[in-house]
Short mmCIF file of C-alpha atoms (C1' of nucleotides) in Angstrom, two decimals:
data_model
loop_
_atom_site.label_atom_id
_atom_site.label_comp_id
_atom_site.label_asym_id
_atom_site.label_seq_id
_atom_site.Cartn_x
_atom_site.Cartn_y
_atom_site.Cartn_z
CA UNK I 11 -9.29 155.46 201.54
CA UNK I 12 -9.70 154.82 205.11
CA UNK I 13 -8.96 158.29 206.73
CA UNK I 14 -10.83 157.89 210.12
CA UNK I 15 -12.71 161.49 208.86
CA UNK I 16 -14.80 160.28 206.74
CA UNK I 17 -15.37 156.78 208.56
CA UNK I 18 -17.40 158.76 211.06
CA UNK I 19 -18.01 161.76 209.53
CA UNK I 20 -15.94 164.13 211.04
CA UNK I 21 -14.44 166.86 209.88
CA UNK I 22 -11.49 167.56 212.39
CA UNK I 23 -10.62 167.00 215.61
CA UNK I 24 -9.07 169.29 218.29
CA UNK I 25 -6.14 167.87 218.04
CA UNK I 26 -3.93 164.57 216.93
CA UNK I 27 -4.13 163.32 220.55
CA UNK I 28 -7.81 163.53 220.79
CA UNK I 29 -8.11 162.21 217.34
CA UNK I 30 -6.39 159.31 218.39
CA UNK I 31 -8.34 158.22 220.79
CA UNK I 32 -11.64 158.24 218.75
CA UNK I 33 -9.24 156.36 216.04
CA UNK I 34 -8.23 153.77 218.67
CA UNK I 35 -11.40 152.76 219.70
CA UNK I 36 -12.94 152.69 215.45
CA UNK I 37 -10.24 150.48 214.76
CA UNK I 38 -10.51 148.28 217.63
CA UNK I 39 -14.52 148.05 216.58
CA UNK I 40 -13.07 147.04 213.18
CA UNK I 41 -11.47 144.50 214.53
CA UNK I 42 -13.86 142.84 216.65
CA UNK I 43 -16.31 142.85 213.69
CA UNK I 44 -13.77 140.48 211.95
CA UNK I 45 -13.28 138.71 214.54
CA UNK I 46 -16.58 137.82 215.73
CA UNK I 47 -17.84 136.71 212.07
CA UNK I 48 -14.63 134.41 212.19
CA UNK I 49 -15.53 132.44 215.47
CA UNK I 50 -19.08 132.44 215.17
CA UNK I 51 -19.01 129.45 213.66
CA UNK I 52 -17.13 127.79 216.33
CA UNK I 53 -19.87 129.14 218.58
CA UNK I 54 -17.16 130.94 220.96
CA UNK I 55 -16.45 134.63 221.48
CA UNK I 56 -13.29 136.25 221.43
CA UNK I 57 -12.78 136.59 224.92
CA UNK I 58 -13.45 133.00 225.39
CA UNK I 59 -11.12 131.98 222.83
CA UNK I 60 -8.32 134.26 224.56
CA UNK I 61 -9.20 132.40 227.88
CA UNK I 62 -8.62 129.21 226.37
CA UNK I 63 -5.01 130.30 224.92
CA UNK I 64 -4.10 131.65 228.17
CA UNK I 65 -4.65 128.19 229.47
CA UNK I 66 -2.98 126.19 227.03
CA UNK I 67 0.03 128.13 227.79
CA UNK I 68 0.31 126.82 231.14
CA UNK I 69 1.16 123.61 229.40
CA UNK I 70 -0.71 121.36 231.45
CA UNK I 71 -0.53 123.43 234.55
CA UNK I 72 -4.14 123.69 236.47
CA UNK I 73 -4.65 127.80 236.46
CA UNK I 74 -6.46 129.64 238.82
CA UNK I 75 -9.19 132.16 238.24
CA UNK I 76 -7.33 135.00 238.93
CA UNK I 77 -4.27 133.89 237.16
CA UNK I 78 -6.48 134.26 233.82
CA UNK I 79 -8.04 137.51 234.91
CA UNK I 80 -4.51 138.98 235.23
CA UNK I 81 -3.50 137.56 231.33
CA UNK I 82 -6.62 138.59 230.06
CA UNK I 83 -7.07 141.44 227.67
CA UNK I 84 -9.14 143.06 229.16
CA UNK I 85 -8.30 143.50 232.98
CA UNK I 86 -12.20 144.50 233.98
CA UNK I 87 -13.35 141.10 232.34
CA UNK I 88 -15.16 138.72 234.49
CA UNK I 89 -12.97 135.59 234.36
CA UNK I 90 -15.18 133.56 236.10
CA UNK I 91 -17.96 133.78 234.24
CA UNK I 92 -15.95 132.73 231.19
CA UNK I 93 -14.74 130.04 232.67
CA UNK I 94 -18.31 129.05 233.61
CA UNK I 95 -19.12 129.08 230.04
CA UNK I 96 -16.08 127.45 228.92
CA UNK I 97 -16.53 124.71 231.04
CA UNK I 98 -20.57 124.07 230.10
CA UNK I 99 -19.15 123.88 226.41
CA UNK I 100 -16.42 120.94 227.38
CA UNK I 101 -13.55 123.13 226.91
CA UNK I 102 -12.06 123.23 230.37
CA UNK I 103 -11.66 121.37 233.12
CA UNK I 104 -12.64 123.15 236.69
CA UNK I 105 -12.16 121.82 240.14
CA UNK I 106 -11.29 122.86 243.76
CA UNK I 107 -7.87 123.10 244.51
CA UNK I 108 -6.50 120.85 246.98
CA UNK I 109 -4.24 122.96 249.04
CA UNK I 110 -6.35 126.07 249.04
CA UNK I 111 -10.38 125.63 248.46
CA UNK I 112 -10.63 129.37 247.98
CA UNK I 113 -8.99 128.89 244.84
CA UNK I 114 -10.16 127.21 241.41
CA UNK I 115 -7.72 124.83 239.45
CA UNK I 116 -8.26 125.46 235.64
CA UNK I 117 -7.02 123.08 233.23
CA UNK I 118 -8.08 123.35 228.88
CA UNK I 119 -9.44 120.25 228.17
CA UNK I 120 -8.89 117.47 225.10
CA UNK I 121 -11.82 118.88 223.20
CA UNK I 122 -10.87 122.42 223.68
CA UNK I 123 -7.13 121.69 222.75
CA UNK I 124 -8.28 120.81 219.50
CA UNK I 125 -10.71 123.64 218.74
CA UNK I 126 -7.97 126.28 219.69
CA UNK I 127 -5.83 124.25 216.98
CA UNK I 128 -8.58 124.19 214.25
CA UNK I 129 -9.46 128.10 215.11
CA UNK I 130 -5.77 129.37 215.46
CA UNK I 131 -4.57 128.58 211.92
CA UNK I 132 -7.61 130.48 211.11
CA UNK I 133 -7.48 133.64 213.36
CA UNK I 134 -3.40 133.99 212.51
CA UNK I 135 -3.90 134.05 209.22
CA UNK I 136 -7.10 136.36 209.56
CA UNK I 137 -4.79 138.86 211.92
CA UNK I 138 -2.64 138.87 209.16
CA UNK I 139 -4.84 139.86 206.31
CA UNK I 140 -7.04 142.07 208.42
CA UNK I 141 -3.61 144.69 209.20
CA UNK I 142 -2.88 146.07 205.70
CA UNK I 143 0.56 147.50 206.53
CA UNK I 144 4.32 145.87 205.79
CA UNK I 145 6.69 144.60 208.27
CA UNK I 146 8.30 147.41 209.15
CA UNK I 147 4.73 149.38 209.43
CA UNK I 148 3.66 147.00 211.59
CA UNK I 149 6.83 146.66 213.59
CA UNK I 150 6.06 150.47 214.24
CA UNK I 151 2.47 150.60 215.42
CA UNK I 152 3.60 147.65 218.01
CA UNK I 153 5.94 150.27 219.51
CA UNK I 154 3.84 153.25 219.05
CA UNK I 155 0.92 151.59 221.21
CA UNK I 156 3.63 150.14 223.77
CA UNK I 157 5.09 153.84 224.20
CA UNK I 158 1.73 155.09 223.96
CA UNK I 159 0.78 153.29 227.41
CA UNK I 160 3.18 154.62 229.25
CA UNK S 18 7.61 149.83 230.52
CA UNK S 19 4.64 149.11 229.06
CA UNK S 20 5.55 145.98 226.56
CA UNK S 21 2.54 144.09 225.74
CA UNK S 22 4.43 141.02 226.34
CA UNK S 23 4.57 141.85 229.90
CA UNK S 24 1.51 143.36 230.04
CA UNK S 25 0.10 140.25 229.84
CA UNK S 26 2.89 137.74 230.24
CA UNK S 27 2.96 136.41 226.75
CA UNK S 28 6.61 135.30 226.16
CA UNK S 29 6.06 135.45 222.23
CA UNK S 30 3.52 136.04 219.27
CA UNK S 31 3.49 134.18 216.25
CA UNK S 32 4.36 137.36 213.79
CA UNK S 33 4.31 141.10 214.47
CA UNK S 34 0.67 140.93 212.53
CA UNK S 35 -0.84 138.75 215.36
CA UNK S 36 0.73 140.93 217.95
CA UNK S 37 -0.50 144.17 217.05
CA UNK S 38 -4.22 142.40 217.21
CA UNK S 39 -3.43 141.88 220.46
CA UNK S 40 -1.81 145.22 220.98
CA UNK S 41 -4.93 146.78 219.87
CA UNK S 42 -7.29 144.73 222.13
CA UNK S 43 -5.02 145.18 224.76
CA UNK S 44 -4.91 149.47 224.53
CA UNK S 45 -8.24 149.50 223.41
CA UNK S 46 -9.12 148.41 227.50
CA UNK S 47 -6.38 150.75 228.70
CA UNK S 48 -8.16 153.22 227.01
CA UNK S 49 -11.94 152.15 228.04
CA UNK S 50 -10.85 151.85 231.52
CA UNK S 51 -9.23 155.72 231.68
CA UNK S 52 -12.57 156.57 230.17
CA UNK S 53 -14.96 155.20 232.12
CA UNK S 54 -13.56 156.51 235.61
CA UNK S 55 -13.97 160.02 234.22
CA UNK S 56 -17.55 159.72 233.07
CA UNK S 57 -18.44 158.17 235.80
CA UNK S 58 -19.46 160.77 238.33
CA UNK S 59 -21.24 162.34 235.69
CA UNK S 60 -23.60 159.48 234.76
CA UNK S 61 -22.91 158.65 231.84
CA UNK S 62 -21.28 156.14 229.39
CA UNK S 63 -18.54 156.93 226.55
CA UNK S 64 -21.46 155.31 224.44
CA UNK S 65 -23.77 157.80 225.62
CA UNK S 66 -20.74 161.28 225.25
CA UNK S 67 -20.01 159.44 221.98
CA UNK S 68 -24.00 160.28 220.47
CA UNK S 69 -24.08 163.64 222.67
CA UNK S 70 -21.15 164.96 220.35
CA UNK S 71 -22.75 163.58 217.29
CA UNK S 72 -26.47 165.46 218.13
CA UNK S 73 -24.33 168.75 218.60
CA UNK S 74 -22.20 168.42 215.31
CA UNK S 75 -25.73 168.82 213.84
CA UNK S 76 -25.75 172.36 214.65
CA UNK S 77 -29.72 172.21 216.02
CA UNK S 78 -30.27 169.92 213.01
CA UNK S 79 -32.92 166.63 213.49
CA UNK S 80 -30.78 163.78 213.46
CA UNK S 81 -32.29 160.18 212.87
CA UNK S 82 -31.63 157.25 214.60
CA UNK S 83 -30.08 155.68 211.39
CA UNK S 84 -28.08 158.66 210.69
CA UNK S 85 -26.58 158.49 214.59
CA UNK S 86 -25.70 154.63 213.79
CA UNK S 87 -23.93 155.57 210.68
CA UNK S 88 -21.38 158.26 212.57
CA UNK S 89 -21.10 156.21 215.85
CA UNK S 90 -17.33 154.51 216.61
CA UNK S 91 -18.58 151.27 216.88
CA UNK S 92 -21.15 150.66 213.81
CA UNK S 93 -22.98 147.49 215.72
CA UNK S 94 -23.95 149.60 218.85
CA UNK S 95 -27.40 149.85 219.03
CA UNK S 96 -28.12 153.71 218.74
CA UNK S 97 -32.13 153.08 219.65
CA UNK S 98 -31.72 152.35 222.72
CA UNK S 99 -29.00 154.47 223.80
CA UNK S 100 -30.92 157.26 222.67
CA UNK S 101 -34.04 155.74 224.16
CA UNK S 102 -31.59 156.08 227.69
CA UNK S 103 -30.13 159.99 227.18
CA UNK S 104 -33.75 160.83 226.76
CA UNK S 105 -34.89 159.62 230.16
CA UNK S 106 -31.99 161.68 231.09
CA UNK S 107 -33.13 164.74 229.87
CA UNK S 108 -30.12 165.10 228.16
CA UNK S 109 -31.97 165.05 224.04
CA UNK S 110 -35.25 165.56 222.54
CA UNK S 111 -36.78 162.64 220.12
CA UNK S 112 -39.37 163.20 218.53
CA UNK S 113 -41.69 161.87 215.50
CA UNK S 114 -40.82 163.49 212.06
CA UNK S 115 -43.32 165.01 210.53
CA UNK S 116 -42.67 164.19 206.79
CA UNK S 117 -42.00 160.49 207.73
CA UNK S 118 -43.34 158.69 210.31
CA UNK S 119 -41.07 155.89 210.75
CA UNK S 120 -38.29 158.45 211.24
CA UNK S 121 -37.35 159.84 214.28
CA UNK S 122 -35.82 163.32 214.64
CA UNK S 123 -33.31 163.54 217.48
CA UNK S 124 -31.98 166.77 219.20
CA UNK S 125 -29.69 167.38 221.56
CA UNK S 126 -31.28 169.48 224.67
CA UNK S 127 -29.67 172.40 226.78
CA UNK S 128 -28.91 169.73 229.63
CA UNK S 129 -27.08 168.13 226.89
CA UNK S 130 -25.19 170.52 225.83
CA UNK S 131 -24.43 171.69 229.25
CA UNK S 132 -23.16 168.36 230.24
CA UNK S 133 -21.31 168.03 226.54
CA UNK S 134 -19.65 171.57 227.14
CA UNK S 135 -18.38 170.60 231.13
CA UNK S 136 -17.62 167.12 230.51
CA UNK S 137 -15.60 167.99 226.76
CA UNK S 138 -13.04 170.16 228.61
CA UNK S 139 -11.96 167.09 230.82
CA UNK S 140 -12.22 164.82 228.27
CA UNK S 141 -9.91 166.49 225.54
CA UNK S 142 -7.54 167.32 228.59
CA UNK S 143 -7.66 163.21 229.79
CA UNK S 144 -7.30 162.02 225.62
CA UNK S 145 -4.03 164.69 225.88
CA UNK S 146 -2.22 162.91 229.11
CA UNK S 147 -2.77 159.46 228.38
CA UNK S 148 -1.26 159.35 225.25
CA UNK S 149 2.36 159.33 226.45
CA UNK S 150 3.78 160.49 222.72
CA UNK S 151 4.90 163.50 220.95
CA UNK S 152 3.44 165.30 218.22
CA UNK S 153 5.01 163.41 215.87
CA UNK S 154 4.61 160.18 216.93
CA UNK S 155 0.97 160.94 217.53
CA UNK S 156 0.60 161.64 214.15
CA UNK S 157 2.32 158.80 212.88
CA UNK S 158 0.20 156.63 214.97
CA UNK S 159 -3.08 158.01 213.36
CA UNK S 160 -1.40 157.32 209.69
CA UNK S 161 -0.91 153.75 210.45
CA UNK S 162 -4.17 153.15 212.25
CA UNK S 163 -6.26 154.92 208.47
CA UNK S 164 -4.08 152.53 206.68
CA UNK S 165 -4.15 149.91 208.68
CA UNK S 166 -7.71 149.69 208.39
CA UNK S 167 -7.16 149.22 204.54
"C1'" DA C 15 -55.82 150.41 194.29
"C1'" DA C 16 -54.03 146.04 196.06
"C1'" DA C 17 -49.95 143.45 196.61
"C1'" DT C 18 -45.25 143.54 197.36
"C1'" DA C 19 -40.85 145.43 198.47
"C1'" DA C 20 -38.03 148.48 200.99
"C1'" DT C 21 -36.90 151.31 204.88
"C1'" DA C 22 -36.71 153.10 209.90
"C1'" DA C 23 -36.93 152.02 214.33
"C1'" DA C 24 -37.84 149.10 218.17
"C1'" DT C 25 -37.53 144.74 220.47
"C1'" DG C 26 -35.73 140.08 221.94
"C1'" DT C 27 -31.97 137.37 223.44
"C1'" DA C 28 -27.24 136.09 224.26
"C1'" DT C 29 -22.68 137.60 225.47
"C1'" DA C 30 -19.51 140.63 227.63
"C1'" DT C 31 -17.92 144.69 230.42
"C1'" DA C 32 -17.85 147.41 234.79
"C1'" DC C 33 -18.02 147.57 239.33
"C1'" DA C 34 -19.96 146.65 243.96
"C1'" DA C 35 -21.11 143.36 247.27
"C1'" DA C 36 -21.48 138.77 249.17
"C1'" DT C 37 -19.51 134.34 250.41
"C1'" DA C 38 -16.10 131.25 251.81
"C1'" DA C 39 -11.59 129.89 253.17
"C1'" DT C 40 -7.10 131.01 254.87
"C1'" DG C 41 -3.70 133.98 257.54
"C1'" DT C 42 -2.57 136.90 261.25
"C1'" DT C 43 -2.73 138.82 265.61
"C1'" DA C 44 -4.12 139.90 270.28
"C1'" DT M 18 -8.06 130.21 270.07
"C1'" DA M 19 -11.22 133.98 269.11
"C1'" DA M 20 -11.34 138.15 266.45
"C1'" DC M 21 -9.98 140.35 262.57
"C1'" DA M 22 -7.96 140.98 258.12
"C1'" DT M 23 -6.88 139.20 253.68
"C1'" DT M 24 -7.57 136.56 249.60
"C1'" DA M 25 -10.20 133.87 245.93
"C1'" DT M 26 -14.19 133.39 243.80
"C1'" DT M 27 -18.97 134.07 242.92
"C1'" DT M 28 -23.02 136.77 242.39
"C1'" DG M 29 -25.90 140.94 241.47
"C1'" DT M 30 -27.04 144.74 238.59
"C1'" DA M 31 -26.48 148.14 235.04
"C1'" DT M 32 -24.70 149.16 230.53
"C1'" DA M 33 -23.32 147.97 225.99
"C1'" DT M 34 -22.44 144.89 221.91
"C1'" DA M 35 -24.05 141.56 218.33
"C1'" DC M 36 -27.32 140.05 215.56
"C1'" DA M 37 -31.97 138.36 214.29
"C1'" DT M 38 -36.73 139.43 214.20
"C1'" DT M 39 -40.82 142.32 214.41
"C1'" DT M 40 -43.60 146.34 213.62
"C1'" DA M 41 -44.90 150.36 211.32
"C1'" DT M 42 -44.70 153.25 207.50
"C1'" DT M 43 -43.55 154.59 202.87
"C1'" DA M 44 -42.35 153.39 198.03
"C1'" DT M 45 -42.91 150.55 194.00
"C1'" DT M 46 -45.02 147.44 190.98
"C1'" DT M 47 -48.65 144.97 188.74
#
DNA sequence: AAATAATAAATGTATATACAAATAATGTTA
DNA sequence: TAACATTATTTGTATATACATTTATTATTT
């Protein structure tokens, strides 16, 4: 029984809003425990991983720096740093852009094409394991956390 | 409207499984981010408020170091040296324990629970507002997160 | 009691987050 | 066009996460 009480040893909270919050950020640290034992590995990180999917859905497109800051997950990230990494490890293509040398074109290369397809069958069906609630369940946290934003 | 789709301008996601991964990662930063700009002029990280509460739910007991890792939100935080950092701070006591010397018996101080009681108020009040849901969606929210979880 | 195992905490190293500041190039305006 | 503002990216620094290793102490076994 996974009642977020006893995962933290608890006994109440002031209320279901502020118990919420502390349940929020357990089960996101659940998560990203899965996760990281899944793509370690691969020797990549989450974030880097997400980086790499947000450039493969450009479809070919170069991307610019701040193009993937604004997609990523995590808004404070420091896209450029990833892509610094990404691009030591032969995932990614980086180079100035020719109409504007402020920006950064950003393009997922060969070899990181096919790691995203070797890791994806494997973190979808992870995802899906990890979330033990039905279809309709699931269907309902989705909009609970989209209302919940605001 | 706070879809995650457009959130982060992701047309689709393979099944409602895999988005609510990314749902979570996604309001897991929305939350962080809220967080951090109200501890902020109070020096001091959620991390840090996060082992604060846990000292005081001792009642004036000695805590150890292990037994603050067990209760903390995220279980591969490094309780050492965040207690190693509130101390500099004034804000706990840590001391050797006397029965067992590789123990270390940790209490909260009167700075810290002057700075828990101020900070607490604003906290509870912030974990109120940003969770735009009522009080029964709330609750339904922290049903599916305990199962989730499994 | 000596050797070994187990436990508690600290430390080392890599990655990432958070945010400010610096750098460089482009746009705008006087 | 020179001065200024804006934009894109990088860099600096502090904090935290993730995980392996080390050190010190206590417990167990032979």
């Amino acid at each position: 029984m996974g009642k977020i009480e006893d995962a933290i040893r608890q006994k109440e909270f002031k209320d279901p809003y502020n118990k919420a919050v502390v349940n929020l950020l357990y089960t996101h640290s659940y998560l990203v425990t899965i996760q990281n034992s899944l793509f370690k590995p691969y020797d990549i990180s989450p974030e880097q991983y997400n980086v790499l999917r947000i450039l493969r859905g450009q479809n070919g497109q170069p991307t610019t720096v701040s193009s993937i800051q604004d997609r990523m997950l995590n808004k404070m990230s420091n896209a450029s740093r990833l892509v610094e990494k990404l691009k030591t490890k032969g995932l990614l293509i980086r180079e100035e852009c020719p109409t504007d040398r402020r920006q950064v074109d950003v393009v997922i290369s060969e070899k990181g094409l096919n790691l995203l397809k070797e890791l994806e069958v494997k973190v979808e069906e992870s995802n899906r394991t990890l979330i033990h609630l039905n279809e309709e369940e699931v269907a309902q946290l989705n909009d609970l956390l989209d209302k919940m934003r605001g």
